[in-house]
Coordinates of C-alpha atoms and ligand atoms in Angstrom, one line a residue:
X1 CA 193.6 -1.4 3.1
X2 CA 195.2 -3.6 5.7
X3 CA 198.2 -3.4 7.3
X4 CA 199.8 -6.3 9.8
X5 CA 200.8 -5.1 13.6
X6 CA 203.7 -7.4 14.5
X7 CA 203.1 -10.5 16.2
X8 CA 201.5 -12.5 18.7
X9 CA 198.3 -11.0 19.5
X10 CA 198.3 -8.2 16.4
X11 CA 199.7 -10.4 13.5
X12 CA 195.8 -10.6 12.1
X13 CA 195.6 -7.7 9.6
X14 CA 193.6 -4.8 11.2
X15 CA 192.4 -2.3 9.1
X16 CA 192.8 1.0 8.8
X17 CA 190.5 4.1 7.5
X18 CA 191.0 5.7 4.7
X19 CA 192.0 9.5 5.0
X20 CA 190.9 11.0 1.7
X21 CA 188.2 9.5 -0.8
X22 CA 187.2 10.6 -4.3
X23 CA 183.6 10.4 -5.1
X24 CA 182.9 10.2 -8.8
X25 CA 179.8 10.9 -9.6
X26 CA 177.8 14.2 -9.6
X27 CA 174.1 15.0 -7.5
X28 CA 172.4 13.6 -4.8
X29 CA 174.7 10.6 -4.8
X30 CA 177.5 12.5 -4.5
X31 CA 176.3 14.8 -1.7
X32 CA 175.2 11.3 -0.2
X33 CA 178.4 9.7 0.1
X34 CA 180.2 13.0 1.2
X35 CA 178.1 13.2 4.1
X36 CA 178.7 9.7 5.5
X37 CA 182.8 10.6 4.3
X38 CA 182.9 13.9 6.7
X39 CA 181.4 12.0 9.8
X40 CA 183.5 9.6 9.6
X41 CA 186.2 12.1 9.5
X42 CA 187.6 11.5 5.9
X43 CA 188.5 14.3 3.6
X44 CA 186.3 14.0 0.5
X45 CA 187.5 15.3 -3.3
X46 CA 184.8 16.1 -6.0
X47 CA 184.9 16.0 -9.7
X48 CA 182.9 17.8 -12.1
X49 CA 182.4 18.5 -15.3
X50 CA 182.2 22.2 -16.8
X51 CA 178.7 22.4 -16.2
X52 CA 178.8 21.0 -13.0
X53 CA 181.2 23.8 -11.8
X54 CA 179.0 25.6 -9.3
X55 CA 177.2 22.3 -8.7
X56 CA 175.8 20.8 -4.8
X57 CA 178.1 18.5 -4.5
X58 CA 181.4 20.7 -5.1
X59 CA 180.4 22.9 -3.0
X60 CA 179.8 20.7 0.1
X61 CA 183.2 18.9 -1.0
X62 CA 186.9 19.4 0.4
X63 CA 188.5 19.9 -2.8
X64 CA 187.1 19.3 -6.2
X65 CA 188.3 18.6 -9.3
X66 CA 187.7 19.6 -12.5
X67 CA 187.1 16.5 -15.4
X68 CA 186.2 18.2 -19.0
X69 CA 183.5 19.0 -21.3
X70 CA 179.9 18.4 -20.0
X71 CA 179.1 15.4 -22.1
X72 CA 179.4 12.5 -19.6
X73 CA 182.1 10.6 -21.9
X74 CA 184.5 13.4 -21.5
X75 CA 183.9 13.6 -17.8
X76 CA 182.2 11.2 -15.4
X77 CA 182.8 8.6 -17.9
X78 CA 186.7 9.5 -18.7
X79 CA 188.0 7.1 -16.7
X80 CA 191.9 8.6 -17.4
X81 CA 190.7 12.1 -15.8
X82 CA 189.1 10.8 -12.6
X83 CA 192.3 8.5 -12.0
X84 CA 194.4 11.7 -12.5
X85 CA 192.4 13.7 -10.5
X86 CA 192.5 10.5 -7.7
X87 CA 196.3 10.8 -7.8
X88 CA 196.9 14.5 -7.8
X89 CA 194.6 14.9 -4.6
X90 CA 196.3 11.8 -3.3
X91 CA 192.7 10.3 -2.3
X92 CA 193.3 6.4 -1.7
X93 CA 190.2 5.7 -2.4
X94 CA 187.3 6.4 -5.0
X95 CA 183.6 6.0 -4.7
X96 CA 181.6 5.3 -7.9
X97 CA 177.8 6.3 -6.6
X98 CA 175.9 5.0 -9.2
X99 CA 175.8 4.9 -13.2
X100 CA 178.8 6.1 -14.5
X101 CA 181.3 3.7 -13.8
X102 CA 180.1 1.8 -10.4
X103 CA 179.6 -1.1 -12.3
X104 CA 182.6 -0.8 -14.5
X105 CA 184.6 -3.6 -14.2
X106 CA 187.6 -2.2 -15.7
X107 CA 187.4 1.0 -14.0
X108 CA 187.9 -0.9 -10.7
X109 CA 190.7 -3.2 -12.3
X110 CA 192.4 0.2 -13.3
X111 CA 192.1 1.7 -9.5
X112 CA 193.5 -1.3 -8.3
X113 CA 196.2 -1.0 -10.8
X114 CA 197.4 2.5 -9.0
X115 CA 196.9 1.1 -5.5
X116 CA 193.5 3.1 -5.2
X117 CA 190.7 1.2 -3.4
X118 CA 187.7 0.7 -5.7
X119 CA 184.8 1.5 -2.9
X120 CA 182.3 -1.4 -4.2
X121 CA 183.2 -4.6 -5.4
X122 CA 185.6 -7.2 -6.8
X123 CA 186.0 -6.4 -10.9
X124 CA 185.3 -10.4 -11.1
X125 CA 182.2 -10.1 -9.1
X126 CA 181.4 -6.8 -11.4
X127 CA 181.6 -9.3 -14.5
X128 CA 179.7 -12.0 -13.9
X129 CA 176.8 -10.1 -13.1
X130 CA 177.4 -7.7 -15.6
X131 CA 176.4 -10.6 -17.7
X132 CA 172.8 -11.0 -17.9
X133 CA 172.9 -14.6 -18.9
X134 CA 176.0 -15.6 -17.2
X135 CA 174.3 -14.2 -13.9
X136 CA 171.0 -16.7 -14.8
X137 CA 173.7 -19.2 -15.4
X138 CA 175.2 -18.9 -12.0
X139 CA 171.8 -18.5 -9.8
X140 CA 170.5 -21.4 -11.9
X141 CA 173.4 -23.5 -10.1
X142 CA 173.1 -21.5 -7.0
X143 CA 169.5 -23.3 -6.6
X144 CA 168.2 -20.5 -7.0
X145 CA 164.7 -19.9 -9.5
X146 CA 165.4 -17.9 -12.5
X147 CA 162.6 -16.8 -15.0
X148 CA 162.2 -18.9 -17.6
X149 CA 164.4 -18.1 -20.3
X150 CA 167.5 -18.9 -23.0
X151 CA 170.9 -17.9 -23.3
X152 CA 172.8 -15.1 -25.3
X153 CA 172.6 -17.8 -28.3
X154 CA 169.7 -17.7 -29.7
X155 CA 170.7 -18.8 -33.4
X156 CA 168.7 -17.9 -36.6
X157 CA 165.5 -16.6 -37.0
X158 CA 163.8 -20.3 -36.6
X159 CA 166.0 -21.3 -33.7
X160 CA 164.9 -17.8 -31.5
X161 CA 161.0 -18.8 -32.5
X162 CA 160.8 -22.5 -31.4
X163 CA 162.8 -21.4 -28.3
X164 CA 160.1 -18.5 -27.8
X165 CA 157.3 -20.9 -28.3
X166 CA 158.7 -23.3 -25.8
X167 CA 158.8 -20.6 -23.1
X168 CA 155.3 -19.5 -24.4
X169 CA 154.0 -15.8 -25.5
X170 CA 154.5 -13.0 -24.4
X171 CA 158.3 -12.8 -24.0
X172 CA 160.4 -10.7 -23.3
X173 CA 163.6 -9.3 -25.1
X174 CA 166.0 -8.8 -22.8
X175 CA 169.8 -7.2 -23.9
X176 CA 172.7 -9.2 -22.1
X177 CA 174.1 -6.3 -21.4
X178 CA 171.3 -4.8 -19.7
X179 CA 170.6 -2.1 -17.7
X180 CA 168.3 1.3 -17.6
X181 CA 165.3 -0.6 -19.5
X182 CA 167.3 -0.2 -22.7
X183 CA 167.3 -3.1 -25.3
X184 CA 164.4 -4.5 -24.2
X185 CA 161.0 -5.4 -26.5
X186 CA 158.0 -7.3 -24.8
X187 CA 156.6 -9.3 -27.6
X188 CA 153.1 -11.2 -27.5
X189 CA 152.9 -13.2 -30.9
X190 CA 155.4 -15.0 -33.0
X191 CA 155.3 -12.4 -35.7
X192 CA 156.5 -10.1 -33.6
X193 CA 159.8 -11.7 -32.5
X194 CA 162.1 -11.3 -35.8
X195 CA 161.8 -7.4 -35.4
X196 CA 161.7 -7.1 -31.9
X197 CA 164.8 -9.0 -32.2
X198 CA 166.5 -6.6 -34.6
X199 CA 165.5 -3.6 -32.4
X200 CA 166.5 -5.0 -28.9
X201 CA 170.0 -5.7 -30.4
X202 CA 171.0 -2.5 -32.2
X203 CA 169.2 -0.5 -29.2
X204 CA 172.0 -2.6 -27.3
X205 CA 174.4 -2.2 -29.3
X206 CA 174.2 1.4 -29.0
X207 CA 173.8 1.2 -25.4
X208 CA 176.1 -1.1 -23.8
X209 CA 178.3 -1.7 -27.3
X210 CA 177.3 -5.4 -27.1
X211 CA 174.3 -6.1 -29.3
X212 CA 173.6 -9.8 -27.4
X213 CA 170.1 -10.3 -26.2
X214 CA 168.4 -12.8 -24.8
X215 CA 164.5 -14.4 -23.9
X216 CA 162.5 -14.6 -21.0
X217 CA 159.2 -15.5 -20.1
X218 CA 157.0 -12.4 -19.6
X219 CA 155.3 -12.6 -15.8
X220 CA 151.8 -11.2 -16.0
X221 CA 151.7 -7.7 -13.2
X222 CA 154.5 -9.8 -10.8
X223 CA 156.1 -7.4 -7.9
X224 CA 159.8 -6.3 -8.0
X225 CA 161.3 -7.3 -5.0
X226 CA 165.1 -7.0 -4.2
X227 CA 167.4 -7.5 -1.1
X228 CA 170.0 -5.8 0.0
X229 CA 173.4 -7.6 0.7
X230 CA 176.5 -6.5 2.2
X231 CA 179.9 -8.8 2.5
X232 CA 182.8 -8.1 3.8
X233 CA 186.5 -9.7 2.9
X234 CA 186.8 -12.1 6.1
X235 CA 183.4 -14.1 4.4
X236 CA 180.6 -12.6 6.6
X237 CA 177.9 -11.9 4.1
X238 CA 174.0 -11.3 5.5
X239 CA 171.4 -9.7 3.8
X240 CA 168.8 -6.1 5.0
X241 CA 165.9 -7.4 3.8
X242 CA 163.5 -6.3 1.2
X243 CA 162.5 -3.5 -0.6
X244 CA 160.0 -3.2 -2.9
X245 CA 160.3 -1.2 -6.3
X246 CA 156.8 -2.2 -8.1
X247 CA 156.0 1.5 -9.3
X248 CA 157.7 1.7 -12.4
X249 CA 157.4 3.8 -15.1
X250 CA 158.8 2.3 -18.3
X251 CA 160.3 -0.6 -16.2
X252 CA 162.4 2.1 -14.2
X253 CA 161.7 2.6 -10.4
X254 CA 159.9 5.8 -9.5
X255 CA 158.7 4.5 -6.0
X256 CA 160.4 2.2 -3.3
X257 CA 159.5 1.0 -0.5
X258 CA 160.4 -0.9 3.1
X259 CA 159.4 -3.5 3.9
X260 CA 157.1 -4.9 1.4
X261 CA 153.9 -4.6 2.2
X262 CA 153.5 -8.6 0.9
X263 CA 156.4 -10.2 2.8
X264 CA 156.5 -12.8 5.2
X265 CA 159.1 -13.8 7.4
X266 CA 159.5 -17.2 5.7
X267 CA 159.1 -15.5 2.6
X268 CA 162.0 -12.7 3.7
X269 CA 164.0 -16.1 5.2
X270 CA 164.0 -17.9 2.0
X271 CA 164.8 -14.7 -0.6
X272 CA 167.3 -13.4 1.4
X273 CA 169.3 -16.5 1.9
X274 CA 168.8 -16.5 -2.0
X275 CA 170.2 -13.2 -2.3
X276 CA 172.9 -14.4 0.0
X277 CA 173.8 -18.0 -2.0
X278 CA 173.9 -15.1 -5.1
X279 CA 176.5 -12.9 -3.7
X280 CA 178.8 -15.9 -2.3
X281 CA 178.4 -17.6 -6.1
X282 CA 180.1 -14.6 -7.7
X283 CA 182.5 -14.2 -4.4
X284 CA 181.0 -10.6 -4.0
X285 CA 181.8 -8.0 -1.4
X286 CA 180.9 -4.7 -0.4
X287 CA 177.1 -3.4 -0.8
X288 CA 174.9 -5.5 -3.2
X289 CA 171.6 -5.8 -4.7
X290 CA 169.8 -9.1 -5.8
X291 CA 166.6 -8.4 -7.6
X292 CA 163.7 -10.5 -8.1
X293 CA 160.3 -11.0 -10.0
X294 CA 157.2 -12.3 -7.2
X295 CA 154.3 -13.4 -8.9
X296 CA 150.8 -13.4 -7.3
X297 CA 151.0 -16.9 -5.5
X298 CA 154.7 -15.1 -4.0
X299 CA 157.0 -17.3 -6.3
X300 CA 160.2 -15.5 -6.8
X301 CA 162.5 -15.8 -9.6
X302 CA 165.9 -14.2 -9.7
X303 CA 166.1 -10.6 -12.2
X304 CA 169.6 -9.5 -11.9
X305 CA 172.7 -8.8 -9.5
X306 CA 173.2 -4.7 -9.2
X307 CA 176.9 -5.0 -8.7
X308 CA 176.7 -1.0 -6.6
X309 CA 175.1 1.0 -4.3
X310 CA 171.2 1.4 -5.2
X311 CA 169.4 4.4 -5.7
X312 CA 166.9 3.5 -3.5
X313 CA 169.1 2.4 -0.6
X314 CA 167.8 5.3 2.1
X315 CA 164.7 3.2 2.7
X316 CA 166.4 0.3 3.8
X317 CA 169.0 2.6 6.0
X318 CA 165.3 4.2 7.7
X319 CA 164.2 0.6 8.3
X320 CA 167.4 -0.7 10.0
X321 CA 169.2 2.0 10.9
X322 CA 172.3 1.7 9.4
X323 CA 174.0 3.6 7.1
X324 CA 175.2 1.7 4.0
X325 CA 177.8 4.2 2.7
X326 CA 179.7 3.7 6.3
X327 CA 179.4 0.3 5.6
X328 CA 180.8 0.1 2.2
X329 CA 183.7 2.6 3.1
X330 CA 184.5 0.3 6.2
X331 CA 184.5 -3.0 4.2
X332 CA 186.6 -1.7 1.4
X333 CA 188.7 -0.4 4.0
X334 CA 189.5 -4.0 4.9
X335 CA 187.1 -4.0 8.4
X336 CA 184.7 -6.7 9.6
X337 CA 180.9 -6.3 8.6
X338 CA 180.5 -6.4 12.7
X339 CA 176.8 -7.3 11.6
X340 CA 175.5 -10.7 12.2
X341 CA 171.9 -12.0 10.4
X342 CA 170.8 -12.1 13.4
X343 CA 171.6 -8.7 14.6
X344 CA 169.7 -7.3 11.6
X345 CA 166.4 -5.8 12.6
X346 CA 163.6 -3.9 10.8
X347 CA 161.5 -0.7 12.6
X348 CA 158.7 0.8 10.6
X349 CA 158.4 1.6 7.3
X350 CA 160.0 3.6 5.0
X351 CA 159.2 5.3 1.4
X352 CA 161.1 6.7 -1.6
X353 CA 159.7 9.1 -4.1
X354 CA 162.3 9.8 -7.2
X355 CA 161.8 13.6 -8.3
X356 CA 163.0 13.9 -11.3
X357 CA 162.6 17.7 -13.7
X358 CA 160.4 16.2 -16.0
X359 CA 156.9 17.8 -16.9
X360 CA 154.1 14.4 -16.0
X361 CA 151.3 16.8 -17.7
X362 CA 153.6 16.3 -21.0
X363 CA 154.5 12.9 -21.4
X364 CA 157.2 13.4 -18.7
X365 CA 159.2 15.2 -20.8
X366 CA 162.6 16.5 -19.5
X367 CA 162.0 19.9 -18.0
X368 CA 165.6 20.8 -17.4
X369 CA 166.6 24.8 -16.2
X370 CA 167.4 27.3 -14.0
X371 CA 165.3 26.5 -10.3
X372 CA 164.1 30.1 -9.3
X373 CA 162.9 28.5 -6.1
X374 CA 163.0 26.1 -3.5
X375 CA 161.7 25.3 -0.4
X376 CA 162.3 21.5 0.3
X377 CA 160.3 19.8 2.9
X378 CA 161.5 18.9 6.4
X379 CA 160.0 17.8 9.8
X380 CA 159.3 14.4 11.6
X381 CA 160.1 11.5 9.3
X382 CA 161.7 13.3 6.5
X383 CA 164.7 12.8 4.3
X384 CA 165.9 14.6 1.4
X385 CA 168.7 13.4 -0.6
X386 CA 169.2 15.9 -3.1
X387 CA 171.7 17.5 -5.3
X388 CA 170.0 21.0 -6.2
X389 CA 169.8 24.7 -4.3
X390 CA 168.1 27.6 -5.7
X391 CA 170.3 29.4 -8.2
X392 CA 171.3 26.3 -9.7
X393 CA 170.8 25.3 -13.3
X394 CA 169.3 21.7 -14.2
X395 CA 172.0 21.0 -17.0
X396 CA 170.5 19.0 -19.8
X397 CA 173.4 16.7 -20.2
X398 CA 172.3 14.0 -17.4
X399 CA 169.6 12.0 -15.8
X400 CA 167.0 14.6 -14.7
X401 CA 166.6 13.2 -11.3
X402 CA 166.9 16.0 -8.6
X403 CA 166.3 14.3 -5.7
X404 CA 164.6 11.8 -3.5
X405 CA 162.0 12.3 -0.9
X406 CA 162.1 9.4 1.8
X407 CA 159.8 9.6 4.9
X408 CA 159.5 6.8 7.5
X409 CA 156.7 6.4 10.2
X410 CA 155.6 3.3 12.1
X411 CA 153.3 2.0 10.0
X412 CA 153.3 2.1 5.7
X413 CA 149.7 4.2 5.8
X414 CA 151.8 7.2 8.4
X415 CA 154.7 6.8 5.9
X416 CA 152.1 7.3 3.0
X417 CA 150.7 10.2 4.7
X418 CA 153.7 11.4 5.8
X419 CA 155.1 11.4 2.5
X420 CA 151.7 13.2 1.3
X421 CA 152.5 16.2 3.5
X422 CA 156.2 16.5 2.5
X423 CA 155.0 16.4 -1.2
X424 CA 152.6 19.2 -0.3
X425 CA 155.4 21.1 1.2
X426 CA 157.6 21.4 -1.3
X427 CA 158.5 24.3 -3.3
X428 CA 160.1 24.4 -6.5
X429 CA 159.8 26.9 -9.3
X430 CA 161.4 27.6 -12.4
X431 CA 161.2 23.6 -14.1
X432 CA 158.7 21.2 -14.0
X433 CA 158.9 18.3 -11.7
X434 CA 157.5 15.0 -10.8
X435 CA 156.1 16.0 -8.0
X436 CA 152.3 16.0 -8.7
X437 CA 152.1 12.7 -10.4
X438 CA 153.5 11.3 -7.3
X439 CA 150.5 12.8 -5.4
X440 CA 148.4 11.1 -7.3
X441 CA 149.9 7.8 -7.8
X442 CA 149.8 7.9 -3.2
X443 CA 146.1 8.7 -3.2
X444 CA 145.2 6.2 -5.6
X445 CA 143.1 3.3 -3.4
X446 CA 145.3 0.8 -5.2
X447 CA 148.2 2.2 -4.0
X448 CA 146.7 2.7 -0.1
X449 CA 145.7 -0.9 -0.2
X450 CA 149.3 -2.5 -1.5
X451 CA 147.6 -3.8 -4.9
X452 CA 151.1 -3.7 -6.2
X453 CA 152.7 -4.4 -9.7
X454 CA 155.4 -3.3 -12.2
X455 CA 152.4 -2.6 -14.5
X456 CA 150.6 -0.2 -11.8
X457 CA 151.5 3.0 -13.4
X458 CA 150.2 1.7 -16.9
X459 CA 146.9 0.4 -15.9
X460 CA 146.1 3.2 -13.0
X461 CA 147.7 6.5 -13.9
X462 CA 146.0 9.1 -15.7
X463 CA 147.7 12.4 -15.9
X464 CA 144.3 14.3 -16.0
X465 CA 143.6 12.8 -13.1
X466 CA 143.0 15.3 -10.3
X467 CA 146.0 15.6 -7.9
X468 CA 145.9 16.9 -4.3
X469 CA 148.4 19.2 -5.9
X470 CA 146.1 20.3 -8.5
X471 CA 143.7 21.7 -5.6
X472 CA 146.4 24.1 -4.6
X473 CA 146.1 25.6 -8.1
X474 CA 142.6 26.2 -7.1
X475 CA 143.3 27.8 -4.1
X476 CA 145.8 30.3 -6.2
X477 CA 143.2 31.2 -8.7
X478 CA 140.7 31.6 -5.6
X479 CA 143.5 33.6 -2.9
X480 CA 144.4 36.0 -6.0
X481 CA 140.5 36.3 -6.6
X482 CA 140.3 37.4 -3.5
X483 CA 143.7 39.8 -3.4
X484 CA 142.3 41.4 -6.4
X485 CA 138.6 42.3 -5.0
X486 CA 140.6 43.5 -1.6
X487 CA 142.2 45.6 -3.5
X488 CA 139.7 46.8 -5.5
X489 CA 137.1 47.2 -2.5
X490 CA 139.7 49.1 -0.8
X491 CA 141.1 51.6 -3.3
X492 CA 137.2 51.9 -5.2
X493 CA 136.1 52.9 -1.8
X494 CA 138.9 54.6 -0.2
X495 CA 137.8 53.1 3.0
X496 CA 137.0 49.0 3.5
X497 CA 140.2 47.0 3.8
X498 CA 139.5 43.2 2.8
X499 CA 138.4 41.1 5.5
X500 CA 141.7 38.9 5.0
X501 CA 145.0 40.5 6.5
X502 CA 146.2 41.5 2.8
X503 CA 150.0 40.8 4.2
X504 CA 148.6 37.3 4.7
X505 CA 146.6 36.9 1.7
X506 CA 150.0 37.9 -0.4
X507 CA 152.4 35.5 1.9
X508 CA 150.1 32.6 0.8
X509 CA 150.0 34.1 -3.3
X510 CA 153.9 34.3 -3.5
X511 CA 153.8 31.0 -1.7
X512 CA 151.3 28.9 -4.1
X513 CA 151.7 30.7 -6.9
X514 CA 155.8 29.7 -7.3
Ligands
ADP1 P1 167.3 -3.4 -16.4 O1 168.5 -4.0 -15.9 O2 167.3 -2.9 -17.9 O3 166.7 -2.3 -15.5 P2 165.8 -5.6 -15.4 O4 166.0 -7.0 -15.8 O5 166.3 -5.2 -14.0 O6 166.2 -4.6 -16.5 O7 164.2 -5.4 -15.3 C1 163.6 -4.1 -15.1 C2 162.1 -4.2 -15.0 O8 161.6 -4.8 -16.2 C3 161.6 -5.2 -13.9 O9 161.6 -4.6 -12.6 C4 160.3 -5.5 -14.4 O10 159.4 -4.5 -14.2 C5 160.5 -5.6 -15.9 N1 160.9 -7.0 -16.2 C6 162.1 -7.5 -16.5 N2 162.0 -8.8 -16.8 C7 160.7 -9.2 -16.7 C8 160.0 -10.4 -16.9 N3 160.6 -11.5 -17.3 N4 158.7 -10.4 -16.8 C9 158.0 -9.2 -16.5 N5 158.6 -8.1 -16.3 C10 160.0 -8.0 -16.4

């Protein structure tokens, strides 16, 4: 949004803020961007769906807006509803979070269409990255390394098996479309490919409505390490530096962390000016994400372009102190980045855990419901990006993530520690949750000593292995033990209290036993 002052010294275009932005999306993102919206003095607008009607995020909001049914297509998806809404609040701007439609190129052709600012990037940008193959294409002549792979054409059944053999097994089927883990098939021998094929595609199909997939050479345990990039629309474009996303569960993040604990500043030097050559290929601005592969002699090869602000983006805003919402508003707003490469500088490190209400004794299955209870953890080095309260209901119609638990210290062991204690801390009742499996996964020496991969979680977690939180349990069993014979002692006898103040003893039951 830019507007020309006369002549002379104010005929540049300056920009000015928006006033009102619509954020749609739902949760912790939601919250998130609402926060950075009301200190920066803009008036934010919610949507929400029917189940979403007593939801975080409406609450905190300005004014909210209702969308439709709970299903996501007839709400966060409907792309006619939000606009409406957009226009009815008279919000000049809209903020996509996340999923949904942040990397929705037509969603963003169709704000600009009603003179609403898309807060994220250009719908051309959105597209060629979109593109799985197209992206490889472009990095390829970018100079920068891409897996070793094929295009979206891989022919007939003969073609896609001499091309697989060429790259060498195991490969991975990858959808075009990509995104989420879905459409993808690892396959380790050539009588695998034809049906991994098949399934890739319709699992695409259904997903993303495009059934094209693609190969790519399957790296043995490498890291997942991305940068974060921000550009602005006068060409300034630098990059944040690293993060590193190697705990994964099903090729989806659980843990993130800054700065990697392998990274070098040559290394850092030479993948963020990749990163940087990537977004100035596709003529990208706003807040960006190129994602890479490192294998063990720190080779990188470029993943994929996330066109949108990344879930895990608090750990790079503990690390250099900025806050990447404030920046994305500002550059859609038409303002300088006012950020140099130089300027950029890294303190500490920082660490993301992804609760989500899913039950890691069962499989992780979804554990949505009402929460009965919460006490979320707080104190030095803590952040909580979250989207829940007590009362509220854990609808079963979206990602079960509830929220995410960042600490930063000095050094990765405090913020490992640190992070242990908050996990300790908090309190929730009512669903399952992620939370001990995280406690676990940080005590694990592996973990402690960096031995990072994607494949971590599949060759170190156990889920009956003990977990600090698995002690408390003890300690329940052993504080109500003790409650009970208190109580016996004293009523049996009519005289001997329990050594324990019983007031204290009970505090401690409620507390452990929620
Ligand atoms: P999506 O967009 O579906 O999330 P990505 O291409 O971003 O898929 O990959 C997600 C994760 O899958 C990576 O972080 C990594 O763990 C794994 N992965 C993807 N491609 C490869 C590969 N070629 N070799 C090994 N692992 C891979």
């Amino acid at each position: 949004m830019e507007v020309s002052r006369g002549k002379g010294r104010f005929s540049r275009p300056i920009a000015t803020m928006f006033s009102k932005i619509l954020i749609a999306n739902r949760g912790e993102i939601a919250v998130r961007v609402m926060r950075t919206a009301r200190e920066m003095k803009i008036e934010t607008v919610a949507v929400y769906s029917d189940c979403d009607r007593a939801a975080l995020h409406v609450r905190l909001a300005d004014q909210a807006r209702g969308l439709g049914a709970s299903p996501s297509v007839e709400s966060y998806l409907n792309m006619d509803r939000i606009l409406q809404a957009a226009e009815v609040s008279g919000a000049e701007a809209i903020h996509p979070g996340y999923g949904f439609l942040a990397e929705n190129a037509e969603f963003a052709r169709r704000c600009q269409d009603r003179g609403i600012c898309f807060i994220g990037p250009p719908p051309r940008a959105m597209e060629l990255m979109g593109e799985k193959t197209a992206a490889r294409r472009l990095a390829a002549q970018a100079g920068v390394p891409v897996v070793p792979g094929t295009g979206p054409q891989l022919g007939d059944g003969a073609q896609a098996e001499r091309a697989a053999r060429d790259i060498g097994f195991p490969i991975l089927v990858k959808a075009a479309a990509g995104g989420g883990g879905k459409g993808m098939r690892l396959v380790t021998s050539p009588d695998r490919l034809a049906s991994a094929l098949r399934d890739a595609s319709s699992e695409a199909r259904s997903a993303f409505g495009d059934p094209s997939v693609y190969l790519e050479k399957y790296l043995q345990s490498p890291r997942h390490i991305e940068f974060q990039v921000l550009a602005d629309s006068r060409g300034n474009t630098v990059h944040l530096g690293e993060r590193e996303c190697s705990i994964q569960r099903r090729h989806q993040k659980v843990i993130e962390e800054c700065p990697s604990p392998v990274m070098t500043e040559g290394l850092r030097d030479s993948m963020g000016q990749a990163a940087v050559s990537m977004a100035q290929a596709c003529g990208y601005r706003n807040a960006g994400t190129v994602e890479f592969l490192v294998d063990s002699q720190q080779n990188f090869y470029f993943l994929e372009m996330n066109t949108r602000l990344q879930v895990e983006h608090p750990v790079t805003e503990m690390v250099t102190g900025l806050d990447l919402v404030r920046k994305q508003i500002q550059i859609a707003a038409g303002q300088p980045l006012g950020l140099s490469q130089e300027e950029v500088s890294w303190r500490g490190a920082a660490l993301e855990c992804r609760i989500y209400a899913e039950d890691p004794e069962k499989g992780f299955l979804p554990s949505p419901g009402l929460i009965r209870s919460l006490r979320q953890p707080s104190g030095p080095g803590v952040r909580e990006d979250s989207g829940i309260y007590q009362g509220w209901e854990v609808p079963v119609y979206y990602d079960p993530m509830l929220s995410k638990l960042v600490t930063w210290a000095e050094t990765r062991s405090e913020a490992i520690s640190r992070m242990d204690r908050a996990l300790g801390e908090y309190r929730i009742s009512g669903i399952k949750t992620t939370i001990p499996f995280f406690r676990t996964i940080l005590a694990h020496p592996k973990f402690l000593s960096a031995e990072l991969s994607t494949d971590f979680i599949e060759k170190f977690y156990r889920p009956d292995q003990p977990s600090p939180g698995r002690e408390e349990l003890r300690e329940v069993a052993a504080i109500g033990a003790a409650l009970y014979a208190g109580h016996a002692r004293a009523s049996d006898a009519g005289r001997t209290a329990p050594r324990e103040s019983p007031w204290k003893l009970w505090g401690r039951w409620n507390e452990l036993r929620r």
